[in-house]
PDB file of C-alpha atoms in Angstrom:
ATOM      1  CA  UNK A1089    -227.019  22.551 -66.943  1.00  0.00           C
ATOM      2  CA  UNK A1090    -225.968  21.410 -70.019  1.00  0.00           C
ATOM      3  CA  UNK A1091    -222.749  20.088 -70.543  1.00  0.00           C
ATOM      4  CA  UNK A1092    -222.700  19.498 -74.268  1.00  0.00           C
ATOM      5  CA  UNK A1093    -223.798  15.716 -74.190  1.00  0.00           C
ATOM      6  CA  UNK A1094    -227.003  14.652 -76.231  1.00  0.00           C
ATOM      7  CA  UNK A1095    -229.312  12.342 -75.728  1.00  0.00           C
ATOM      8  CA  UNK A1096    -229.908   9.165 -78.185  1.00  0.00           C
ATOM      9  CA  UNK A1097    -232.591   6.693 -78.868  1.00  0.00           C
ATOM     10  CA  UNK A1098    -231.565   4.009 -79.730  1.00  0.00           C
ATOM     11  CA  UNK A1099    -234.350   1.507 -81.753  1.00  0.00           C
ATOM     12  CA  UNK A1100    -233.095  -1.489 -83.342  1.00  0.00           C
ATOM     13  CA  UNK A1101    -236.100  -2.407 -85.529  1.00  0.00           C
ATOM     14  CA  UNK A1102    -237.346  -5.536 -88.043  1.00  0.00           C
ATOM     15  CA  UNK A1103    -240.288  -4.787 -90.048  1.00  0.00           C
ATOM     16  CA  UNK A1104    -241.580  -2.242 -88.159  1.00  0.00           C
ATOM     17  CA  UNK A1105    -242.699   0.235 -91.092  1.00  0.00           C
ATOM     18  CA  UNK A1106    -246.416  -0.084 -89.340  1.00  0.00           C
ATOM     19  CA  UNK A1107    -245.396   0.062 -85.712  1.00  0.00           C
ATOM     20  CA  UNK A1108    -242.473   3.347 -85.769  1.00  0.00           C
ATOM     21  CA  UNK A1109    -244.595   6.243 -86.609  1.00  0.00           C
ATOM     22  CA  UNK A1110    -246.666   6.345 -83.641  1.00  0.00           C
ATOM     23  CA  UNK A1111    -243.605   5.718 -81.521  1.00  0.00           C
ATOM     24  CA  UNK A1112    -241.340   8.195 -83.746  1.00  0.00           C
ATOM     25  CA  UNK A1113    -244.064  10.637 -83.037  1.00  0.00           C
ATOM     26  CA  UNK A1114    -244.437  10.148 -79.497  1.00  0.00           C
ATOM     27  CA  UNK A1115    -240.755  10.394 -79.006  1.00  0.00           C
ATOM     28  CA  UNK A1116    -240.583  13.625 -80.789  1.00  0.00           C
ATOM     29  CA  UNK A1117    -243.293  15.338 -78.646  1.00  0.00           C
ATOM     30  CA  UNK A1118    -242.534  13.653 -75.220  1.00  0.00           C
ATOM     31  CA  UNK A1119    -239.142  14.216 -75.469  1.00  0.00           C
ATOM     32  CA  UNK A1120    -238.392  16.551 -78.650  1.00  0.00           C
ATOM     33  CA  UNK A1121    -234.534  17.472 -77.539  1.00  0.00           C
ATOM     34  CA  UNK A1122    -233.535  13.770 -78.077  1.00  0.00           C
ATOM     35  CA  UNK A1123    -232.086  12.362 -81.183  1.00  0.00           C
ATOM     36  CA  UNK A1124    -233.465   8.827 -82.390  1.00  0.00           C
ATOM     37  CA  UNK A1125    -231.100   6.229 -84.219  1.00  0.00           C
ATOM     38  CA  UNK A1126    -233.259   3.965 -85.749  1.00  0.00           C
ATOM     39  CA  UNK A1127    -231.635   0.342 -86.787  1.00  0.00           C
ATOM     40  CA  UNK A1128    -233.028  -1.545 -89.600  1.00  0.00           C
ATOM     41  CA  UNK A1129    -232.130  -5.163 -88.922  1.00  0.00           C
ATOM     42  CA  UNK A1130    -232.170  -6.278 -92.499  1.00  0.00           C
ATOM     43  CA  UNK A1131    -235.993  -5.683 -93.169  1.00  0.00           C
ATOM     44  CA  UNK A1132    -237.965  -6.780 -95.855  1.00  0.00           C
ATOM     45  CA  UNK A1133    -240.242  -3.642 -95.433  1.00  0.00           C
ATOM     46  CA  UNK A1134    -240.007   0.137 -95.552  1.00  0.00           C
ATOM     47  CA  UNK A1135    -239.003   0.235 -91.986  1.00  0.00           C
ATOM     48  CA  UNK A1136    -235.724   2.191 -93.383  1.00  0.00           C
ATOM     49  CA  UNK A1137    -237.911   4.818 -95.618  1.00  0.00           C
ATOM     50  CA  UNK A1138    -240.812   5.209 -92.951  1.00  0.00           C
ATOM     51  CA  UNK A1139    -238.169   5.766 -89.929  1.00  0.00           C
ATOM     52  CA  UNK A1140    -236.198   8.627 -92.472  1.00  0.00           C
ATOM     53  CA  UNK A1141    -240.084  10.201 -93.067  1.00  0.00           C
ATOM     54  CA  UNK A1142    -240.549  10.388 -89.354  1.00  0.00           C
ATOM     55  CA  UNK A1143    -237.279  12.693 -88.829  1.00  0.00           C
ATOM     56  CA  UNK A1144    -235.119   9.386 -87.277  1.00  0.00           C
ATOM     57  CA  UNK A1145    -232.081   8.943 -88.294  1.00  0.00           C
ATOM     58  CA  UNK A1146    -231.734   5.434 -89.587  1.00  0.00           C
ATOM     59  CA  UNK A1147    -228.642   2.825 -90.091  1.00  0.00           C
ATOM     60  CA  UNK A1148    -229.082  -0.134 -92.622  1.00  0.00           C
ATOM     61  CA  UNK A1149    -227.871  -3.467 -92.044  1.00  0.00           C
ATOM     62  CA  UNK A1150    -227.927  -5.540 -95.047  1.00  0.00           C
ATOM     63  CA  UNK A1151    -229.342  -8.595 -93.636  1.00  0.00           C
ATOM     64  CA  UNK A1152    -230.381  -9.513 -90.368  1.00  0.00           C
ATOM     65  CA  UNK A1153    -227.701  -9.607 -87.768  1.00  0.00           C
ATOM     66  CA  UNK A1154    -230.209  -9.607 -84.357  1.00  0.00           C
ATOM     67  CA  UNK A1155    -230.393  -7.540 -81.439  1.00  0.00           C
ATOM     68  CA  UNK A1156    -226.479  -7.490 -80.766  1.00  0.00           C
ATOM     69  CA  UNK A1157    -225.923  -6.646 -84.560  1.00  0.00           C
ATOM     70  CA  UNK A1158    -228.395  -4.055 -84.463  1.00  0.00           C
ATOM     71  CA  UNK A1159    -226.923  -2.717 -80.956  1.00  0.00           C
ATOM     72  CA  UNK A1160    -223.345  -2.736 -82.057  1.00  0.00           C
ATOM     73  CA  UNK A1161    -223.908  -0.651 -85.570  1.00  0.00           C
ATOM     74  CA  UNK A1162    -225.904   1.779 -82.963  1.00  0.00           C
ATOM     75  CA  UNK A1163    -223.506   1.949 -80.372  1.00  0.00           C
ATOM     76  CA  UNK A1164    -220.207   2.848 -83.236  1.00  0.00           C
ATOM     77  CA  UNK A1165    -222.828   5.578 -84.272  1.00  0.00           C
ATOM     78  CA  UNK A1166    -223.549   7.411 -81.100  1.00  0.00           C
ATOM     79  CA  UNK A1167    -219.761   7.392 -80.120  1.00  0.00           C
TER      80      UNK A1167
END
């Protein structure tokens, strides 16, 4: 039954451009009805551009705020 709700990943990520295409990808065909937020924690990297490339959505923090930062940005997103 589907009662309208979707489902979100939620991946709060610092350079990670060589680590979240495998995952993206896994996500996608594991579980391809989910939505994935991905959180760039002020990287120095294309973790931002890769994450976008792999379908994810993708919020930018403009320096690194940690976990909670990352978490909280996510959390005002998916509500």
């Amino acid at each position: 039954m589907n009662d309208g709700r979707r489902v979100l990943i939620i991946l709060p990520a610092w350079n990670e451009e060589d680590g979240l295409p495998s995952v993206l990808r896994e996500f996608q065909q594991q579980l391809p009805y989910v939505d994935t937020l991905v959180v760039d924690d002020g990287s120095a990297d294309n973790t931002a551009e890769v994450a976008r490339a792999a379908g994810s959505t993708v919020g930018q923090l403009p320096f690194n705020l940690g976990v909670g930062g990352a978490m909280r940005l996510a959390y005002r997103y998916a509500q």
